[in-house]
mmCIF file of C-alpha atoms and ligand atoms in Angstrom:
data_model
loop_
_atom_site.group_PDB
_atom_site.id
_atom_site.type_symbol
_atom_site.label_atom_id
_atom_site.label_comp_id
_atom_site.label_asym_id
_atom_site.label_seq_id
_atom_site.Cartn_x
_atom_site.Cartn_y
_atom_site.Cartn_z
ATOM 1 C CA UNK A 1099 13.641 16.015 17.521
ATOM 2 C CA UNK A 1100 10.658 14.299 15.558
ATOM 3 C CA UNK A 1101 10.982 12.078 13.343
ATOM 4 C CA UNK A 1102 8.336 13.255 11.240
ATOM 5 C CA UNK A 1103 6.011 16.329 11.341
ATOM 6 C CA UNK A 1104 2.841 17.153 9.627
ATOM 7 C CA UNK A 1105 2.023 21.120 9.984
ATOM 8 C CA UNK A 1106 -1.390 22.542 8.487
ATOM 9 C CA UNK A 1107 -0.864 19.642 5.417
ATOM 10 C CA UNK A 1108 -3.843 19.440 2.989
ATOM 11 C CA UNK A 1109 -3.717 17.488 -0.054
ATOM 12 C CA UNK A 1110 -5.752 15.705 -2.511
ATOM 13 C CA UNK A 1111 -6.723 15.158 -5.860
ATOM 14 C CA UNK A 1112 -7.063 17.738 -8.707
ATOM 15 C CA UNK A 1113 -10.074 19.890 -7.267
ATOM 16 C CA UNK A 1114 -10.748 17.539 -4.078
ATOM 17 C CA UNK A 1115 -9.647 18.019 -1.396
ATOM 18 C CA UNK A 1116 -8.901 14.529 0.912
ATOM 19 C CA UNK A 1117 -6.921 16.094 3.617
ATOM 20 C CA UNK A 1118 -7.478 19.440 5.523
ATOM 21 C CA UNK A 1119 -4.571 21.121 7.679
ATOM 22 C CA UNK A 1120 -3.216 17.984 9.140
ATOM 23 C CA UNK A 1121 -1.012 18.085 12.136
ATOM 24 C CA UNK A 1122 0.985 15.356 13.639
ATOM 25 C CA UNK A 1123 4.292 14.532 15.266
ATOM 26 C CA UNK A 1124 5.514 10.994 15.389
ATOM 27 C CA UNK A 1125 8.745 10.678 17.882
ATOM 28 C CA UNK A 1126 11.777 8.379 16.741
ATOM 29 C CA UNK A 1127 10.759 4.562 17.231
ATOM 30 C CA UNK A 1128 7.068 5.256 17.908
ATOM 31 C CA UNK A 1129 4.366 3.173 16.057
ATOM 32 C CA UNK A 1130 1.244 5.063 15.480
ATOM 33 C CA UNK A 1131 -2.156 3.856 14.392
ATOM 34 C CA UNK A 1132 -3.768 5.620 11.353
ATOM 35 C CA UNK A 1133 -7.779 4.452 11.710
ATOM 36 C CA UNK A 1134 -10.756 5.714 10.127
ATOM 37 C CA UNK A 1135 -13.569 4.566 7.949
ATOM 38 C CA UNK A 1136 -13.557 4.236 4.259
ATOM 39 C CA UNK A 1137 -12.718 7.787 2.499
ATOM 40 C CA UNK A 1138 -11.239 9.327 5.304
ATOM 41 C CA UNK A 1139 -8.446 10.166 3.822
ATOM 42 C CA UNK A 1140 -5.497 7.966 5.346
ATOM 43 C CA UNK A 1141 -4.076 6.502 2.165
ATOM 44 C CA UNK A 1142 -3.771 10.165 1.044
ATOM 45 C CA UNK A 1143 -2.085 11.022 4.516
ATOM 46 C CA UNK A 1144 0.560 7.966 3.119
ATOM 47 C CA UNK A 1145 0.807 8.838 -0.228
ATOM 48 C CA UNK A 1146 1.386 12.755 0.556
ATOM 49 C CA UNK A 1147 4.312 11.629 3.077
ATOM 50 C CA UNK A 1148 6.018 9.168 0.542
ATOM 51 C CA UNK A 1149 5.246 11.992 -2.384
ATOM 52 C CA UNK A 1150 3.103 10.288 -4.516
ATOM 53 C CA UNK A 1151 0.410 13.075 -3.890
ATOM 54 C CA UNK A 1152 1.813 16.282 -3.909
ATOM 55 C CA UNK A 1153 0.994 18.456 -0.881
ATOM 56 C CA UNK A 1154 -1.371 21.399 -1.640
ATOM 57 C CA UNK A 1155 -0.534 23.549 1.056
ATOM 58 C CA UNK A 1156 1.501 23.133 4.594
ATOM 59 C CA UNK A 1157 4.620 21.289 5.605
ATOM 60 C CA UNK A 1158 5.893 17.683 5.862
ATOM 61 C CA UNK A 1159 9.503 17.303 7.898
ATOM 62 C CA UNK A 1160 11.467 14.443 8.307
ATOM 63 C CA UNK A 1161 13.835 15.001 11.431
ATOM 64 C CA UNK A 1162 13.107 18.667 10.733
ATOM 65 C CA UNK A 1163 13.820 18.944 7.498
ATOM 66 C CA UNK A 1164 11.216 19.572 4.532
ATOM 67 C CA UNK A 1165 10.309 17.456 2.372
ATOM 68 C CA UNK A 1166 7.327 18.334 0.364
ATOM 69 C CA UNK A 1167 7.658 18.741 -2.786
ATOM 70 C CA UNK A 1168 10.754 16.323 -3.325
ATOM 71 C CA UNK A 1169 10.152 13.908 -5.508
ATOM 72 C CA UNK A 1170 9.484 10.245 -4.720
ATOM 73 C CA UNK A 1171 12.671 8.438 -5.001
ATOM 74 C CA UNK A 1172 14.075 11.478 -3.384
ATOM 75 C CA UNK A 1173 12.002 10.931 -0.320
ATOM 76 C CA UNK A 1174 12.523 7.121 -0.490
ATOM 77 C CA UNK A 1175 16.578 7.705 -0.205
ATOM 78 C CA UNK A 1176 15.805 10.092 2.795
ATOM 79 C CA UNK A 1177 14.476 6.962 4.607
ATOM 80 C CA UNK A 1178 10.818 6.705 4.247
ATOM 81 C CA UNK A 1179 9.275 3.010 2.495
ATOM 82 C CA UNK A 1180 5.817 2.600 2.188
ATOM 83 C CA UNK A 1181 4.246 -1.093 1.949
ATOM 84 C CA UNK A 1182 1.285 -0.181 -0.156
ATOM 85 C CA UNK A 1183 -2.532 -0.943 -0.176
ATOM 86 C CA UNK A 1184 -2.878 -4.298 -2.702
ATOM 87 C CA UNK A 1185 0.756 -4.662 -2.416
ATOM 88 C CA UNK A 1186 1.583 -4.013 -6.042
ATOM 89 C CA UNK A 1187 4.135 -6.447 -6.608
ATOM 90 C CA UNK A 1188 5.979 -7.220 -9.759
ATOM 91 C CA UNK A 1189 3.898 -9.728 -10.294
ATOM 92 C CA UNK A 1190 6.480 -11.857 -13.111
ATOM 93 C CA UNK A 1191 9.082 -10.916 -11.227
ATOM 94 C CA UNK A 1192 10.568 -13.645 -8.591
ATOM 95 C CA UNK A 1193 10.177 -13.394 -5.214
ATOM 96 C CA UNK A 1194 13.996 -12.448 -4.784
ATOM 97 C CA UNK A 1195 13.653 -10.201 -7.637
ATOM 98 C CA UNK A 1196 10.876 -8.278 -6.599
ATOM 99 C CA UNK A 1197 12.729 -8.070 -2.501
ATOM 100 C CA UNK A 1198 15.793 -6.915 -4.160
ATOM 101 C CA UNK A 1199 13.525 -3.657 -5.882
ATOM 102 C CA UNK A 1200 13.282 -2.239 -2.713
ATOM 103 C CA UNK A 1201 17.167 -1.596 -2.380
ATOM 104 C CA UNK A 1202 16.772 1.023 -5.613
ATOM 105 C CA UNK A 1203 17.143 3.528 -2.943
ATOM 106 C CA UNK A 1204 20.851 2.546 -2.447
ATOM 107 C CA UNK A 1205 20.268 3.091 1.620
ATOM 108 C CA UNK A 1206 22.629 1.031 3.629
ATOM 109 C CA UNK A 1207 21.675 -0.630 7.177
ATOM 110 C CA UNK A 1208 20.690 -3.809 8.492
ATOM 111 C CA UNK A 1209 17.681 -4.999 6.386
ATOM 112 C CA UNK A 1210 19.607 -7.525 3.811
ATOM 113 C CA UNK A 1211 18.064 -10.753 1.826
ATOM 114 C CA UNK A 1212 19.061 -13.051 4.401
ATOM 115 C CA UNK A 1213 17.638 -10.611 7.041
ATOM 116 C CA UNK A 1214 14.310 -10.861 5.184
ATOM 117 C CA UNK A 1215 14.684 -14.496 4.568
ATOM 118 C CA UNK A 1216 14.886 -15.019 8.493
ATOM 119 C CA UNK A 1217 12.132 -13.136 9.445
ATOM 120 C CA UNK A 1218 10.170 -14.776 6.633
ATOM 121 C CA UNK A 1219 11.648 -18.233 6.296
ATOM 122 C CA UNK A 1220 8.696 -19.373 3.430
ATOM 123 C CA UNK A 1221 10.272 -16.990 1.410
ATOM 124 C CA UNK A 1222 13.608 -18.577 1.384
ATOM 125 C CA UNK A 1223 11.936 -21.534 0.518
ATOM 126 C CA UNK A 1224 9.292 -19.932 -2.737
ATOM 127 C CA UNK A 1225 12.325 -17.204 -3.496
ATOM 128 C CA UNK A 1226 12.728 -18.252 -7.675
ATOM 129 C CA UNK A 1227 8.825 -18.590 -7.777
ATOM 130 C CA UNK A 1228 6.922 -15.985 -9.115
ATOM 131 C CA UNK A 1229 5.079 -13.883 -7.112
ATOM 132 C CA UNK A 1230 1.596 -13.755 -8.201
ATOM 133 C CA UNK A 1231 1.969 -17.970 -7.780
ATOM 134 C CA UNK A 1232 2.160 -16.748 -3.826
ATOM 135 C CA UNK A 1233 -0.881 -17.014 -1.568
ATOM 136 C CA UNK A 1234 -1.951 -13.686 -0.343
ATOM 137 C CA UNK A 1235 -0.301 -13.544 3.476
ATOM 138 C CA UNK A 1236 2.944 -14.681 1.299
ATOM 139 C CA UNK A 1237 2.542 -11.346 -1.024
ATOM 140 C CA UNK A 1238 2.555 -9.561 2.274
ATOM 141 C CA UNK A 1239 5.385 -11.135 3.723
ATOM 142 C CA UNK A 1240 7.240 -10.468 0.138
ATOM 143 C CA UNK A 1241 5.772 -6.657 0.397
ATOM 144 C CA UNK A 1242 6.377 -6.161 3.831
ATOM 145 C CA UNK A 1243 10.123 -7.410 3.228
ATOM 146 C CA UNK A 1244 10.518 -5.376 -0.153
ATOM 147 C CA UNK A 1245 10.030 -2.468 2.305
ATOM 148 C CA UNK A 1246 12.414 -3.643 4.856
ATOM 149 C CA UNK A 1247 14.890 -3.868 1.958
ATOM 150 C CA UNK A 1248 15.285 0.023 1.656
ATOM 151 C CA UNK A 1249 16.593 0.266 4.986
ATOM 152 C CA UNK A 1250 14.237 2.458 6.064
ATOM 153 C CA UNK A 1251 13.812 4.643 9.494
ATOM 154 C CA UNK A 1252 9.723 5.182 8.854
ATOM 155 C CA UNK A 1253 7.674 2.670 7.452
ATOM 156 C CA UNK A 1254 4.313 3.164 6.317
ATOM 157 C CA UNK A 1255 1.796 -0.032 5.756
ATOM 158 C CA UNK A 1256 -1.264 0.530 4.427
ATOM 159 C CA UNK A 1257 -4.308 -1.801 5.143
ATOM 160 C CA UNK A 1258 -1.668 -5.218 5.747
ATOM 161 C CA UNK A 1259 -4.830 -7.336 6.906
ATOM 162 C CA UNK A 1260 -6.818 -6.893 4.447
ATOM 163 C CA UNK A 1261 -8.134 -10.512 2.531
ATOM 164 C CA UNK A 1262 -5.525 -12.297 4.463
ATOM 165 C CA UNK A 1263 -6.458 -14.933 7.176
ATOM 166 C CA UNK A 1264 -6.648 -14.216 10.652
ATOM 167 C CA UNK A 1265 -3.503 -16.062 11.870
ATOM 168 C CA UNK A 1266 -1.484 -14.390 8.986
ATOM 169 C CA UNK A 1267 -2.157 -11.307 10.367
ATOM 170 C CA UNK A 1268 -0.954 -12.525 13.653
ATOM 171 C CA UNK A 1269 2.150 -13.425 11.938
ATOM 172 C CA UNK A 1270 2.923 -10.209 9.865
ATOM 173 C CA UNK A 1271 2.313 -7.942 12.992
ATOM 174 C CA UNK A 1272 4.506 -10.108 15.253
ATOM 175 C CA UNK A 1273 7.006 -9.400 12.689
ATOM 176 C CA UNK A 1274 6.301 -5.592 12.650
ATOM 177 C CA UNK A 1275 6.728 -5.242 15.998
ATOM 178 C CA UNK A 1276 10.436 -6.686 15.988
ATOM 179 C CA UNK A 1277 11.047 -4.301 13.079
ATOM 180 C CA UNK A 1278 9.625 -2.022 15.635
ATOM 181 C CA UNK A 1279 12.002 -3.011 18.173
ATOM 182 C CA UNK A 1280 14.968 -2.338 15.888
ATOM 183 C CA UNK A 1281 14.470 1.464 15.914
ATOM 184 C CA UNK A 1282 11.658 1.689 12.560
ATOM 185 C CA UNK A 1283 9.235 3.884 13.532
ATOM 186 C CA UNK A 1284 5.737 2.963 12.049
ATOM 187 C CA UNK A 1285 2.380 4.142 10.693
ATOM 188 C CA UNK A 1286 -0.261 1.390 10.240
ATOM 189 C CA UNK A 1287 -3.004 2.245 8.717
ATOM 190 C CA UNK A 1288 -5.989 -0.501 9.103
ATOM 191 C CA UNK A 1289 -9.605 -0.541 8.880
ATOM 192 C CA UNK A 1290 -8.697 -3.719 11.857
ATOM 193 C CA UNK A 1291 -9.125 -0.873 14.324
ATOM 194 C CA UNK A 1292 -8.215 -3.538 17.318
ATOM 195 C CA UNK A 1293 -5.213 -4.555 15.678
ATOM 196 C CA UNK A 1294 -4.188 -1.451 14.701
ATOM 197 C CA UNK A 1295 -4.488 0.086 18.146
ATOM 198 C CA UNK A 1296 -2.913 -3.410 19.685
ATOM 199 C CA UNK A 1297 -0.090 -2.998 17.515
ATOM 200 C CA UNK A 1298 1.030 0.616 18.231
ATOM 201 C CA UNK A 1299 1.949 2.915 21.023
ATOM 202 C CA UNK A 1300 -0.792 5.740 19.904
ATOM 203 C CA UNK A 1301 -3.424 6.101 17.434
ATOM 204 C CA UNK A 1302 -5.580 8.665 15.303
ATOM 205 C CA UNK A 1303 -8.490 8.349 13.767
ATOM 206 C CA UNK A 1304 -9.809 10.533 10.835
ATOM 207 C CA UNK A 1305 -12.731 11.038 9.418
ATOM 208 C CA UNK A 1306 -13.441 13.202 6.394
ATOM 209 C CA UNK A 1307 -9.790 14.663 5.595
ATOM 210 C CA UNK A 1308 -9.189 15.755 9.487
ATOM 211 C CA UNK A 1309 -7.901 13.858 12.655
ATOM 212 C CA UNK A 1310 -10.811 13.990 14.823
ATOM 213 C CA UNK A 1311 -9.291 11.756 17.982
ATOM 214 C CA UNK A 1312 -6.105 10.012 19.675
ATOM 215 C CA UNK A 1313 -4.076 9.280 22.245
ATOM 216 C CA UNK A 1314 -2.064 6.082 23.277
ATOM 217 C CA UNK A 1315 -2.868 2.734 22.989
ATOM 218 C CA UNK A 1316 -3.863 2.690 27.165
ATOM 219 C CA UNK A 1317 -6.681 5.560 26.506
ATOM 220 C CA UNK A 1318 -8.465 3.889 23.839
ATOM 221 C CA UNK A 1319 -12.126 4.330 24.777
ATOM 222 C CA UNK A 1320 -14.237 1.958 22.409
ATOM 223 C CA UNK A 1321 -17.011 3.850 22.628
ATOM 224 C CA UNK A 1322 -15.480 7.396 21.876
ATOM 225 C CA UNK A 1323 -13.738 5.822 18.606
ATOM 226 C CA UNK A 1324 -16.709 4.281 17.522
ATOM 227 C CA UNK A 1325 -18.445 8.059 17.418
ATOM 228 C CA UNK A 1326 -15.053 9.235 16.174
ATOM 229 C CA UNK A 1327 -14.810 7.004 13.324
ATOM 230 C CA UNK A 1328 -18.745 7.016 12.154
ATOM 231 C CA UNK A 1329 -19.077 10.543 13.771
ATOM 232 C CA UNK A 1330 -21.567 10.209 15.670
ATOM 233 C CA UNK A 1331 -22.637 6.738 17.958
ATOM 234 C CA UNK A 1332 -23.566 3.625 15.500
ATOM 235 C CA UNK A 1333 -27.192 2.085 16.292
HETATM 236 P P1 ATP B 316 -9.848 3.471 2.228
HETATM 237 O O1 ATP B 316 -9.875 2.719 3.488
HETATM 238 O O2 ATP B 316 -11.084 3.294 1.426
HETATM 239 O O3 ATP B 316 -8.591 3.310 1.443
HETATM 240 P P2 ATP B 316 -8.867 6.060 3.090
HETATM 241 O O4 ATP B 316 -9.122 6.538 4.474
HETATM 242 O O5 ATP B 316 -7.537 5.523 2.793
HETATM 243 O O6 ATP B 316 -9.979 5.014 2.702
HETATM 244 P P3 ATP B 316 -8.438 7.783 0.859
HETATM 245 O O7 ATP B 316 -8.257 6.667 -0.099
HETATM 246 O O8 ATP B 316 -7.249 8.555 1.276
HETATM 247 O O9 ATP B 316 -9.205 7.278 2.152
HETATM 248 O O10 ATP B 316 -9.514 8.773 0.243
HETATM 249 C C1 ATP B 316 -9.752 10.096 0.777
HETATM 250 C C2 ATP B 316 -10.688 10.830 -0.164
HETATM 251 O O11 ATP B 316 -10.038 11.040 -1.414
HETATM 252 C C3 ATP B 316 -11.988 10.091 -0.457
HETATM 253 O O12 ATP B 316 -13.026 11.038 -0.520
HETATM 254 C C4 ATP B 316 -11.738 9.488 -1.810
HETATM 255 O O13 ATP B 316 -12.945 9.361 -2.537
HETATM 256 C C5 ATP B 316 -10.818 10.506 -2.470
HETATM 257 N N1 ATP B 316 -9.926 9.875 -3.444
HETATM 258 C C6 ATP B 316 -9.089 8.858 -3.194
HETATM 259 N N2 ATP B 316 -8.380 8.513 -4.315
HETATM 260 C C7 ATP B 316 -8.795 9.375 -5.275
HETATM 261 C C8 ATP B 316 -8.457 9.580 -6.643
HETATM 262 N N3 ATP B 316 -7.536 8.824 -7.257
HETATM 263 N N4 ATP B 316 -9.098 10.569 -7.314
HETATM 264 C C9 ATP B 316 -10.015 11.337 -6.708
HETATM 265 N N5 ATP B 316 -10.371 11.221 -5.416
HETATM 266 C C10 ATP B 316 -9.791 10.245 -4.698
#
């Protein structure tokens, strides 16, 4: 069975439309890419999945059942944890304090504090500061690991490189791909379309509310994502 399944999904905002009859199937464990240039629509895609924007019209189904239309915390209990663009941390909140918000859920599994703590050892160390005192790859890490903390079976991250430096980025997807390991499946959406593709077993890009390519990681042609993404081939 799928994990999770997109059928015919649009969505958007108000009178716009941002996605139009999305399918996709993501298999237990897999980590998929999510590319595409600005506007395409892939935060939507996220924020329709985790129920933040409600679907318009089709079907979303975790391990076959439907969840559209649930509400948020709903979904999040089901399993599904989304490390958000700009990481939105509780920003005079504690490091600790704002890990520990991701276990509002109540799931039970493997991700604890010291789990996080291990994978992230600097946080041990800054876990009584506050978090906007953190340097950006260290809001990650805390975002990444607030995430972790609901125990969840799909994990969404939305743009994790952006502003952060180079070897930070390294870092964070090292440690996503031992999550990965552990049986999490993944969507990574990045405008880093290298890393993105590097980092998962299959990608698709969008442009303009529809997936317009993919395949796995091996078939990535440069050239026919570059016309994918800009939708036609750059100068
Ligand atoms: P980015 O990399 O810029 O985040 P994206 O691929 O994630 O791009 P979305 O943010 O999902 O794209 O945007 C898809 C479409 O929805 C765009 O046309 C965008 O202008 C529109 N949109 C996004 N957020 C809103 C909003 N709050 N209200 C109205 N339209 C929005």
């Amino acid at each position: 069975m799928k994990l999770l399944e997109l059928e015919r999904l649009r969505a958007g905002y108000g009178p716009i439309t941002a996605l139009f009859d999305i399918d996709l199937a993501l298999e237990e464990g897999e980590t998929l890419a999510l590319i595409g240039a600005n506007g395409a629509g892939k935060t939507t895609l996220l924020r329709a999945v985790t129920g933040l924007n409600r679907a318009a019209a089709g079907a979303i189904r975790l391990q076959g059942a439907p969840i559209h239309g649930l509400p948020v915390h709903t979904i999040a209990a089901r399993g599904i944890a989304l490390v958000p663009e700009g990481r939105r941390l509780f920003p005079s909140l504690s490091v600790e304090e704002n890990l520990r918000m991701g276990t509002c859920g109540g799931r039970r599994g493997p991700w604890t504090l010291e789990r996080i703590y291990s994978l992230f050892p600097v946080l041990r160390e800054r876990r009584t500061q506050l978090a906007n005192l953190l340097s950006g790859g260290q809001q990650q890490m805390v975002a990444v690991g607030r995430a972790l903390m609901a125990n969840p079976q799909l994990l969404l991250c939305d743009e994790l490189s952006l502003g952060l430096a180079p070897a930070v980025v390294k870092d964070i997807y090292r440690t996503l791909a031992g999550v990965a390991t552990e049986g999490v499946s993944l969507v990574i959406v990045e405008q880093d379309v290298a890393q993105a593709i590097q980092a998962s077993d299959r990608y698709l890009c969008m442009r303009e509310g529809r997936i317009v390519l993919g395949g796995t990681r091996a078939e990535a042609d440069r050239a026919a994502i570059a016309r994918a993404y800009f939708g036609s081939a750059p100068q």
